[in-house]
XYZ file of C-alpha atoms in Angstrom:
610
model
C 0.000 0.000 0.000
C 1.195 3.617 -1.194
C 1.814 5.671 1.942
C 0.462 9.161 1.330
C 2.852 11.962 1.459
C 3.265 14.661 3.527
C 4.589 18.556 2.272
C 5.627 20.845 5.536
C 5.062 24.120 4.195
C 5.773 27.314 5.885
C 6.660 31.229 5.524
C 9.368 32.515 7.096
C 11.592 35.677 7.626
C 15.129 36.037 9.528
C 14.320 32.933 11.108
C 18.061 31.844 11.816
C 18.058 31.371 15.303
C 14.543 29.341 15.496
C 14.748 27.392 12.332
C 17.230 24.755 13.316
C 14.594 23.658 16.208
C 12.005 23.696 13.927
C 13.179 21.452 11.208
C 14.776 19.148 13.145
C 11.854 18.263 14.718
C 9.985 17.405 11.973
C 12.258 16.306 9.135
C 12.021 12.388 9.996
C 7.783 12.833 9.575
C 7.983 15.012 6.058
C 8.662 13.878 2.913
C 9.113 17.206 0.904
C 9.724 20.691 3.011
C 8.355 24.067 1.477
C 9.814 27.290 2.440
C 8.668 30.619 1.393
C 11.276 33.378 2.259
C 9.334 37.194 2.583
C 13.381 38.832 2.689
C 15.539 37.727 5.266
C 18.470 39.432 5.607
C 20.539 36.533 7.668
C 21.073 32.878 7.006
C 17.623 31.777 6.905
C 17.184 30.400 3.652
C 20.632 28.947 3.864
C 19.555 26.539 7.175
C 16.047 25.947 5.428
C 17.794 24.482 2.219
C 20.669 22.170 4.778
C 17.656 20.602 5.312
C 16.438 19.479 1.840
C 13.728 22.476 1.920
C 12.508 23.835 -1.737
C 12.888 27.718 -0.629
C 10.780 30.398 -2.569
C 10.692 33.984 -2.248
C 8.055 36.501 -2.396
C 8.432 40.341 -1.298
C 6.484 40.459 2.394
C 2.768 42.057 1.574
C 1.233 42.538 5.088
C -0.962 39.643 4.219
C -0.242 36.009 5.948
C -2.720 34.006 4.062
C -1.701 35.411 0.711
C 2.233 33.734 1.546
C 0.732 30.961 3.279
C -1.420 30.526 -0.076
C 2.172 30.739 -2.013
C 3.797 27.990 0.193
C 0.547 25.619 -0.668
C 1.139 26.103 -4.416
C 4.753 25.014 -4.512
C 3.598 21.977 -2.415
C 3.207 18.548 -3.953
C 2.071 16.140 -0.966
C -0.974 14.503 -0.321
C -1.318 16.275 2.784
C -0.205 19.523 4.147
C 1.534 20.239 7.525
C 1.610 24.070 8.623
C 4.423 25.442 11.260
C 5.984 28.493 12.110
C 9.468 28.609 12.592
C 9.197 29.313 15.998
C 7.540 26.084 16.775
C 8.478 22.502 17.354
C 6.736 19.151 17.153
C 6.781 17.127 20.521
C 9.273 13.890 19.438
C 7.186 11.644 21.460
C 4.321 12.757 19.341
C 5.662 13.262 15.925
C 5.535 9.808 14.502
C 1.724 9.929 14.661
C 1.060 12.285 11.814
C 2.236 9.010 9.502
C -0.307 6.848 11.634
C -2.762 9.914 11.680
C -3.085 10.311 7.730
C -3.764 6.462 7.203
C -5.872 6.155 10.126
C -8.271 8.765 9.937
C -11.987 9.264 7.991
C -11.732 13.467 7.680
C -9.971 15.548 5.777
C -8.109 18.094 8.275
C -6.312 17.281 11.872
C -5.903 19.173 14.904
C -2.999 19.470 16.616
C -2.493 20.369 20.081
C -0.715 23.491 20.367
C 0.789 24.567 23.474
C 2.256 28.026 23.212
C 5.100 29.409 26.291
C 5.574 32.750 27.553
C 8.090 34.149 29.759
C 8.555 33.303 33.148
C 7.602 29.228 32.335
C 3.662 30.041 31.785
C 2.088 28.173 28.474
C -1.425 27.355 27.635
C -2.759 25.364 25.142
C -5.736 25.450 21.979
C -6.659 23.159 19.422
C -5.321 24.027 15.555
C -5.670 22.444 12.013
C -2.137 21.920 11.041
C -2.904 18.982 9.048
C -5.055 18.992 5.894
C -5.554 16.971 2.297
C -4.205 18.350 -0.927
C -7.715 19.697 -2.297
C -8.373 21.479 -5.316
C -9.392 25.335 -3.649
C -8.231 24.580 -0.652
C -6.727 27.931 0.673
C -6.499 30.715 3.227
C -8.213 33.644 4.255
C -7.103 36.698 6.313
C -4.340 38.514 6.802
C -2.696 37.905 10.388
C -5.050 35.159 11.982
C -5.323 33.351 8.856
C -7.886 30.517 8.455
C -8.575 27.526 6.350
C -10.881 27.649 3.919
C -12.288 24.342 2.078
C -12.331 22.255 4.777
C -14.682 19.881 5.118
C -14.200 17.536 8.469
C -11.778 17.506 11.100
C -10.626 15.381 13.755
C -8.459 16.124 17.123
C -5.217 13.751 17.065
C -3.043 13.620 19.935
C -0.094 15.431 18.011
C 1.696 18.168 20.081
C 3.813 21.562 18.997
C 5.796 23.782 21.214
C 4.926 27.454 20.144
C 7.934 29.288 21.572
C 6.911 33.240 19.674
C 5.559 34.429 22.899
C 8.495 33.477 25.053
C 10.736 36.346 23.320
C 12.579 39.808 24.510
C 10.342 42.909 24.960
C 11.704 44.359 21.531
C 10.950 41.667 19.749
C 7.286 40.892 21.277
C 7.175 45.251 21.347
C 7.799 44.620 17.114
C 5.231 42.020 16.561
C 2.288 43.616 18.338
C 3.094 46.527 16.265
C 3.168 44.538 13.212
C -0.039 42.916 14.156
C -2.102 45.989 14.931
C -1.007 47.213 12.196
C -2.016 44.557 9.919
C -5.315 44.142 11.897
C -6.358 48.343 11.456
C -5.715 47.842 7.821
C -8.040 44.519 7.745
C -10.323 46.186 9.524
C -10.589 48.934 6.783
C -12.291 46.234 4.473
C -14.183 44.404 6.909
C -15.722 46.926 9.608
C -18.392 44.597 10.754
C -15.857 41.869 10.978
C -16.361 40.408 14.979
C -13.092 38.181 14.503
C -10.883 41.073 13.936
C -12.300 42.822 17.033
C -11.577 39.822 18.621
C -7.559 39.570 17.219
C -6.967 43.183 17.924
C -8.436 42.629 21.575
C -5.895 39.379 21.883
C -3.273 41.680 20.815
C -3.844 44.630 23.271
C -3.925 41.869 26.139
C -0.567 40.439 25.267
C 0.651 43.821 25.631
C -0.917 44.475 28.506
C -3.370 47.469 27.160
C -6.756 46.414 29.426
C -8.431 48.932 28.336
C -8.297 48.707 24.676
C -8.394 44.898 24.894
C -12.016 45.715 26.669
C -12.742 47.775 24.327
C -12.387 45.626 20.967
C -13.565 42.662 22.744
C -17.046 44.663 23.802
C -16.812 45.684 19.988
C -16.548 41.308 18.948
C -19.141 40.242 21.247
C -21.240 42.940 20.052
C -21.113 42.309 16.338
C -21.208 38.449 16.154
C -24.219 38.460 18.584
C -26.123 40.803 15.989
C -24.567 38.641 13.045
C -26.014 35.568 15.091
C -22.350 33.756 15.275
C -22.164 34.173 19.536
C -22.740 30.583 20.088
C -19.846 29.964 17.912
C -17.497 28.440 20.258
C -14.291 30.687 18.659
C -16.130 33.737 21.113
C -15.791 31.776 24.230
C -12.428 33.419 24.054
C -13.771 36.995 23.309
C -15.620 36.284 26.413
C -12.463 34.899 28.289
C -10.840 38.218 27.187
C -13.329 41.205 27.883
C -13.805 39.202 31.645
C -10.357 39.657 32.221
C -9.623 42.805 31.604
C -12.767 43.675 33.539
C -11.282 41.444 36.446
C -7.622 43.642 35.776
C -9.432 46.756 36.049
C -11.178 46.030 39.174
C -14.737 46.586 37.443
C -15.616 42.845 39.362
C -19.311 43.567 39.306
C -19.402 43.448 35.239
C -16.906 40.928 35.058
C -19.240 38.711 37.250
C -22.133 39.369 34.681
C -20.405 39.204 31.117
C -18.928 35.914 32.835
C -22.111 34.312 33.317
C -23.300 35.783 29.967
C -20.537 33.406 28.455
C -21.436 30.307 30.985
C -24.652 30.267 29.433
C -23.376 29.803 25.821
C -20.328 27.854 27.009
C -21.035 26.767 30.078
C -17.577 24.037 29.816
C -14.831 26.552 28.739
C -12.185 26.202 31.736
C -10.999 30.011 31.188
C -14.652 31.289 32.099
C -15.198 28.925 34.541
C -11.483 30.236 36.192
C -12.512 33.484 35.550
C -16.202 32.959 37.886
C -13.969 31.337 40.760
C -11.200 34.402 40.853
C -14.524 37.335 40.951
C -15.649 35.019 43.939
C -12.261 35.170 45.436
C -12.157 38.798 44.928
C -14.984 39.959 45.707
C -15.025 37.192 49.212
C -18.023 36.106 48.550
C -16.503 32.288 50.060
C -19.893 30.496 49.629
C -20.231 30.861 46.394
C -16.529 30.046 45.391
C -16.745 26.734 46.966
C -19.606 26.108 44.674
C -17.961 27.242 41.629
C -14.563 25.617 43.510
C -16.198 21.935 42.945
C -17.819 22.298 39.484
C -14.125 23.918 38.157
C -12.033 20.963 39.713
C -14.424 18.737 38.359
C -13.776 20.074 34.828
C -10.290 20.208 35.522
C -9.819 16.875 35.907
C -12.038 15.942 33.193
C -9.659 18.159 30.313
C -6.471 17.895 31.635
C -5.651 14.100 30.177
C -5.758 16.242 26.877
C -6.445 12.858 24.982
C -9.859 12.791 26.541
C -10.629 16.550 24.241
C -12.762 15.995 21.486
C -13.560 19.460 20.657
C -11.498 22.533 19.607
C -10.398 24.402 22.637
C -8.739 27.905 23.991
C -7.450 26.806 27.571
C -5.201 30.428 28.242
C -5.273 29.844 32.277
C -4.755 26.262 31.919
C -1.320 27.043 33.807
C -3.213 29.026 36.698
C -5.586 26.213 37.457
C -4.385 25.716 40.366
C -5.264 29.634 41.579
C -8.324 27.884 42.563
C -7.957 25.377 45.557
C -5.584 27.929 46.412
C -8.400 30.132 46.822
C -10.171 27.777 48.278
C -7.626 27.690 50.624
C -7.077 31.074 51.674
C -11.161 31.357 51.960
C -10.666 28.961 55.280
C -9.272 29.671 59.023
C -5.642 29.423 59.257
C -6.858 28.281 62.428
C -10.119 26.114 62.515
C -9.822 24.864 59.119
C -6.389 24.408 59.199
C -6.457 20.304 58.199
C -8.695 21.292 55.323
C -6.714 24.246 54.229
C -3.329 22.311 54.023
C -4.358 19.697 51.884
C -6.276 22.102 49.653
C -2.522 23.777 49.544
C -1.219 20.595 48.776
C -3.757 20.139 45.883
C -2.764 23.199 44.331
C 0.984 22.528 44.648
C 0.421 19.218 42.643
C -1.549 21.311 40.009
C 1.380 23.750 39.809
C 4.132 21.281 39.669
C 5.415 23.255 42.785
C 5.377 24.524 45.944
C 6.797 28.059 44.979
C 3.863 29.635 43.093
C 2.121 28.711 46.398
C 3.943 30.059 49.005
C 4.341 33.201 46.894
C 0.600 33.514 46.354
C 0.184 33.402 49.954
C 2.572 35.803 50.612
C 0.944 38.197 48.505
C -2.209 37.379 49.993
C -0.417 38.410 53.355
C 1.197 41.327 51.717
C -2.263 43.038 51.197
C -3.764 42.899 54.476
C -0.392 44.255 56.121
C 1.331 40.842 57.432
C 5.039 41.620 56.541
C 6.614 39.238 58.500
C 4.728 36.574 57.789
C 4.948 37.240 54.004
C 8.726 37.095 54.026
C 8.992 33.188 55.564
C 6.280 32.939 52.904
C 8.551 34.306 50.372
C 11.933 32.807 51.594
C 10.166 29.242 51.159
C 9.249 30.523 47.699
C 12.832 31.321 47.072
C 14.308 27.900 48.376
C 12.073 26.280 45.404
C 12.637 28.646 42.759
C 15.820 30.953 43.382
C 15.840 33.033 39.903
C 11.964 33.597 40.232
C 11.916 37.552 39.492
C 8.799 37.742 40.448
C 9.223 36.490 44.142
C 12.864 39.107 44.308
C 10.512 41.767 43.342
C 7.512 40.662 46.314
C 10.715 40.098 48.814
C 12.027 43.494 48.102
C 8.567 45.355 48.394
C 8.152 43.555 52.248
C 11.586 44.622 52.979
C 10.789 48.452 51.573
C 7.685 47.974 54.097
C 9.820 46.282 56.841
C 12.689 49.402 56.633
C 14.920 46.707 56.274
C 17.668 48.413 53.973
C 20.680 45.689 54.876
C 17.926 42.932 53.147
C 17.050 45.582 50.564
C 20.170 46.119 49.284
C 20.778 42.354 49.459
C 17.929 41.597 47.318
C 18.342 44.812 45.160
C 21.893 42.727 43.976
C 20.169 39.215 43.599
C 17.718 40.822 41.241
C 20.382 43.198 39.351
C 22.495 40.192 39.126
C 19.656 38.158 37.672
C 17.644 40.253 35.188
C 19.430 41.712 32.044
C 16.399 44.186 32.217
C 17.071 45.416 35.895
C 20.549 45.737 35.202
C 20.108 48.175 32.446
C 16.892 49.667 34.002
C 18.564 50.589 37.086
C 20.763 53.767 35.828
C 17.212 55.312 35.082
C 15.825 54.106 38.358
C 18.428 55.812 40.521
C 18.566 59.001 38.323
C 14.745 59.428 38.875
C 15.295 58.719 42.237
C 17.828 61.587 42.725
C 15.289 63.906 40.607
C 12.871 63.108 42.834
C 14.603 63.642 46.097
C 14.428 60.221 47.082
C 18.786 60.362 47.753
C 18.230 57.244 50.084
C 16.305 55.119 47.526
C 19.148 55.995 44.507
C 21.783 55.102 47.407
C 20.374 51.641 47.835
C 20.065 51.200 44.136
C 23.313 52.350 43.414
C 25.496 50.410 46.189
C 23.833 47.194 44.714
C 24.680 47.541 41.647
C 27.908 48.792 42.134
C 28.282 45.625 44.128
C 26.335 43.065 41.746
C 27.928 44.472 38.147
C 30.792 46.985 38.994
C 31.735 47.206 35.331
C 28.083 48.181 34.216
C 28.958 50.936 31.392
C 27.093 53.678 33.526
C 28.117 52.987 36.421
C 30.882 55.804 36.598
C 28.524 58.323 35.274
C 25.785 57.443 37.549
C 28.665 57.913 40.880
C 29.192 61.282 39.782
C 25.740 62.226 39.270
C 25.035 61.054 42.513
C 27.870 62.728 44.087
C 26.508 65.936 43.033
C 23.785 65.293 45.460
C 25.244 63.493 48.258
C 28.505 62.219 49.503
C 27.034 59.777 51.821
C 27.403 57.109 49.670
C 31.359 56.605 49.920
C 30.920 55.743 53.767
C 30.555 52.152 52.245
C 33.916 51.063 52.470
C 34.298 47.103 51.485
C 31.977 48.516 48.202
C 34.337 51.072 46.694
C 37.642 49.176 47.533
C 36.081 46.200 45.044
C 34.600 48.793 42.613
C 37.590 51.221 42.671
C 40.051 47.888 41.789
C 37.399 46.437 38.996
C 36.196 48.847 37.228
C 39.013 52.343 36.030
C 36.563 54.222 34.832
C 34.752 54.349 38.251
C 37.686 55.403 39.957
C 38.397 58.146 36.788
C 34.519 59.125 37.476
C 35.457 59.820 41.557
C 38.718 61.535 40.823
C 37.920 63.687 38.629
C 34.781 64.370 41.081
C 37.189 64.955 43.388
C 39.230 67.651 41.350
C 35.659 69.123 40.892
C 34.828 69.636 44.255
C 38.637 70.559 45.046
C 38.303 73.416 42.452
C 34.965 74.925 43.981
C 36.487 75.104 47.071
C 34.754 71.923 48.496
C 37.381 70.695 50.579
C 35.112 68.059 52.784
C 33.676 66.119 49.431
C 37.257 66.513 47.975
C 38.887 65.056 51.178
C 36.545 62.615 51.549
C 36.844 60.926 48.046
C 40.812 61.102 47.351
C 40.956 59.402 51.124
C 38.369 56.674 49.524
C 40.852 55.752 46.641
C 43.659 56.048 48.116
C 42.421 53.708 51.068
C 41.272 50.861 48.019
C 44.326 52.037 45.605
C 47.321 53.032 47.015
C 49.338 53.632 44.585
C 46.877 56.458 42.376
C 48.797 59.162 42.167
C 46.101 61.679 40.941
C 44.322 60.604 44.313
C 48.249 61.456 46.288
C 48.551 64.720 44.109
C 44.446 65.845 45.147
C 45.618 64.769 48.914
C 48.486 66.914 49.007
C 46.690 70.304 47.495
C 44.218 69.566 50.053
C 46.757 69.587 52.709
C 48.595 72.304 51.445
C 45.019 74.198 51.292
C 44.554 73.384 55.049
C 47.988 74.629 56.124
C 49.609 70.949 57.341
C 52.624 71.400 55.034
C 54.626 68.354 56.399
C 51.820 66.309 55.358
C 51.591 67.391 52.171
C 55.209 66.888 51.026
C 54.898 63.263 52.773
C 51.419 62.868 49.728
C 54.036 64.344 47.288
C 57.391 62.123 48.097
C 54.331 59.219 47.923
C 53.457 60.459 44.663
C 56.509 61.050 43.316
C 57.700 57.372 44.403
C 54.964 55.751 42.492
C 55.776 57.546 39.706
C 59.317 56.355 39.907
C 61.051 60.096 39.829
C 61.947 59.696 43.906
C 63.727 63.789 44.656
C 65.224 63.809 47.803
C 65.526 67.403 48.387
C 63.023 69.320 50.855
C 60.785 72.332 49.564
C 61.191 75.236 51.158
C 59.767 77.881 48.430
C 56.988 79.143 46.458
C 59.013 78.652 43.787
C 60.636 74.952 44.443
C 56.997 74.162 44.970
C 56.369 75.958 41.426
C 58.725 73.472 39.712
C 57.806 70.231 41.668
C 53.799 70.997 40.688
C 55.468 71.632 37.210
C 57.718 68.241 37.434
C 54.542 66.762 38.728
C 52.859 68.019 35.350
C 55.050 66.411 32.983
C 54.712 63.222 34.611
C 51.123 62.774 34.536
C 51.138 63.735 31.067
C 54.326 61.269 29.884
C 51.662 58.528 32.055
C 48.557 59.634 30.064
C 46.831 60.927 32.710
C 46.049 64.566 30.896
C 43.599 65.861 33.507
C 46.012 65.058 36.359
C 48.681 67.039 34.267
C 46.431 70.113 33.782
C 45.459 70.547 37.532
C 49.440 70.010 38.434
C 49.964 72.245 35.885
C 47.318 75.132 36.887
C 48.863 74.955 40.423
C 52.395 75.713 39.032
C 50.623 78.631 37.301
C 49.019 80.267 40.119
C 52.076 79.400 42.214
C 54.207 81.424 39.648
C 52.322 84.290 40.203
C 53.395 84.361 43.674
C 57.227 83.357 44.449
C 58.523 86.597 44.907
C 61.085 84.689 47.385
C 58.146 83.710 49.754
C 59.048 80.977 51.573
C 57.045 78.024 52.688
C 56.285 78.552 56.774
């Protein structure tokens, strides 16, 4: 018997860094590949044709069907498979598209599609990826394109990994552009249109924009209920959407009755059903939660074996499911319920995969009604079970801001900077807002942490001296500046020449104060020695100050052993001095050394040094 053949067909653009997953995890199930390039400008089409792929390429119109249309007409298969090249096919699951396309009466598939976002969240939807090779079989709209032609479809237990919401804030920041963009101009054709109400109020979600995404999901629901499509279950998840944002705006009362508007229609859909149990929670109306509590764990345990689905589903809180016996939980007595209220803890721990989420949920729970203390055990026990969790950083340093706890602040301040590429280059801003604002305490805890967590963060100098402009304070902090002064040159440039600053406005306290700090972590700086000695010079101890110059001169190798007992052998020294910062590159050292020789010339008339 003639197996039937399979064409993967997709469109793709500077792909090269997703591609290689892709293919490889589909390769061994495909017999032809079909690429259509819209104008990469890396190595895409290079990777797509190492793996046998048949690449085509088309200028990019704004229109995804229209390229998805291209990639179909290229394609000679019996059956077509659909990806994106930032997807992957489960392996455990791929060898059942061969058994699916001999198996199987219809004449499209559904695949389960489980799509990840940052921070380890996913949920999950049924998708035709899988159709026959019919004559005027094709797709229709522009961004959320959609098969049209088919006929029958099935739901096979065939799983891809959609990794394009797990991506940096420029590049999900570039998409939703892209896609509101695409959606306006959609829109321009089809006004009454419920489905791209619906897409524009996914994409305002994802952003999050709850406000707009209320607004165009109102807009949906409004529109396919006068077209009489609101039963259809694809508005389950308009439903899902305009709920939430309610719920995110605190507006719980219409939440509660646009939710049970959806029940009625839908009264299965997990994501309502979630939604009913959180206004409960919310709103502490316990009874009633327990009796949504129930029916939702019921259902739960009903869809979750995802074999047992037989109809297309949008499951977007399937990885918060276990919110609910957790509010269950924190509806009970920590006292008189306290058996019950463990195990429903338990429960929800199993349904998270973790005890983390839990403990952090709870200590946010704790947070708002005012139990510091208790939150941070909460929190620490969060931390234990997942120690890069940014989320549970940023709860730990909000108790500790609470607490007045700055030793823990700053503590946790550094985990986080040393964690998060986005704190790290967030927190120059942070502390020069801080100093706008007045808040010189809040920039100091900023700034010591990340002076201690990245010390060679390319603002950091700039940063010191802007805070020094405010506040000295800061270089009290000893074991910090002798590690940042030795890592990082241009922070100890940034002080000295900070120092020079105050030095030359007269200043002498700041000035002191910082060529003390370098020289106390870097001994042998001679700017710091020659800023020292001017100092002492300023404040009349002469005998100290020609000690900070025989220092200076000894690290700069040009020991004199003669003592100075003019104006004018002073003169020449700061002159010496001059010509030796500028033979070591040091050409702002130089010109102060050389300024003092100046003024100093102006004065020699045989005065002698008392």
């Amino acid at each position: 018997m003639v197996q039937p053949s399979v064409s993967l067909v997709m469109i793709v653009k500077d792909e090269e860094e997703m591609l290689p997953r892709c293919l490889s995890s589909v390769k061994e199930f495909v017999d032809e590949i079909v690429v259509v390039d819209t104008g990469s400008t890396d190595s895409t089409p290079e990777i797509a044709r190492s793996f046998g792929a048949k690449v085509y390429f088309h200028p990019w119109e704004d229109n995804f069907s229209k390229h998805r249309n291209q990639s179909i007409s290229y394609a000679t298969g019996d059956w077509f498979l659909v990806m994106d090249a930032d997807e992957e096919i489960l392996p455990e699951t791929g060898h059942l598209i061969r058994k699916a396309i001999r198996e199987v009466d219809f004449d499209s598939i559904m695949f389960y599609v489980i799509s990840l976002y940052a921070g380890g969240r996913k949920a999950f939807h049924t998708q035709q990826r899988l159709f026959k090779n019919h004559q005027g079989i094709h797709y229709e709209g522009r961004i959320h394109n959609k098969i049209i032609g088919v006929k029958s479809t099935c739901i096979y237990p065939i799983h891809i990994l959609h990794h394009g919401y797990n991506v940096s804030q420029e590049k999900a920041r570039s998409k939703h552009e892209r896609r509101i963009r695409i959606l306006n101009k959609e829109l321009e054709s089809s006004p009454e249109n419920p489905r791209i109400y619906h897409y524009l109020s996914a994409a305002y979600m994802a952003v999050p924009d709850y406000g707009e995404s209320l607004d165009k999901a109102l807009k949906a629901l409004d529109l396919a209920e006068k077209a009489g499509k609101i039963s259809d279950p694809f508005f389950a998840w308009t439903f899902y959407i305009a709920v939430n944002s309610l719920c995110e705006l605190n507006r719980q009362e219409e939440a509660e009755r646009i939710c049970k508007k959806g029940l009625v229609l839908f009264p299965d859909d997990p994501d309502l059903n979630f939604l009913l149990n959180r206004i409960f929670f919310e709103t502490r109306r316990f009874k009633e939660l327990r009796m949504a509590g129930k029916s939702y764990l019921s259902l739960y345990f009903s869809l979750r074996d995802l074999k047992r689905i037989q109809k297309p589903i949008h499951w977007v809180t399937f990885d918060l499911s276990w919110k609910v016996p957790w509010f269950l939980a924190m509806s009970l007595s920590e006292s008189t319920d306290a058996r019950q209220r463990n195990s429903l803890l338990k429960q929800a721990a199993q349904m998270a995969g973790n005890w983390g989420d839990i403990y952090h949920a709870t200590a946010r729970y704790k947070m708002a009604q005012g139990r510091y203390l208790s939150a941070e055990r909460d929190l620490i026990k969060a931390l234990e079970r997942k120690s890069n969790d940014l989320g549970i950083i940023y709860s730990l340093l909000e108790v500790y801001i609470h607490l007045g706890d700055e030793v823990k602040e700053i503590e946790t301040w550094e985990k986080l900077l040393l964690l998060s590429h986005e704190s790290r280059q967030r927190a120059p801003q942070e502390i020069r807002r801080a100093l706008s604002q007045g808040r010189t305490n809040d920039a100091q805890k900023l700034l010591l942490a990340l002076v201690r967590a990245c010390p060679t963060h390319g603002s950091v100098p700039e940063v010191i001296v802007e805070y020094l402009e405010h506040s000295s304070d800061i270089l009290n902090h000893n074991e910090v500046w002798h590690t940042a002064i030795k890592t990082n040159n241009r922070i100890k440039q940034a002080i000295l020449d900070k120092g020079f600053y105050f030095l030359s406005s007269g200043n002498l306290e700041k000035s002191t104060q910082i060529f003390r700090k370098i020289i106390a972590a870097d001994p042998s700086e001679p700017a710091a020695r020659l800023g020292m000695a001017v100092v002492l010079w300023i404040d009349g101890d002469v005998e100290s100050m020609a000690k900070e110059l025989d220092n200076l001169l000894d690290i700069m190798n040009f020991p004199i052993d003669k003592e100075i007992t003019s104006l004018e052998e002073l003169r020449t020294l700061f002159a010496i001095i001059a010509e030796l910062f500028y033979e070591h590159g040091d050409k702002k050292a130089a010109t102060f050394a050389s300024q003092l020789a100046s003024r100093l010339s102006c004065c020699t008339n045989s005065s002698h040094i008392p």
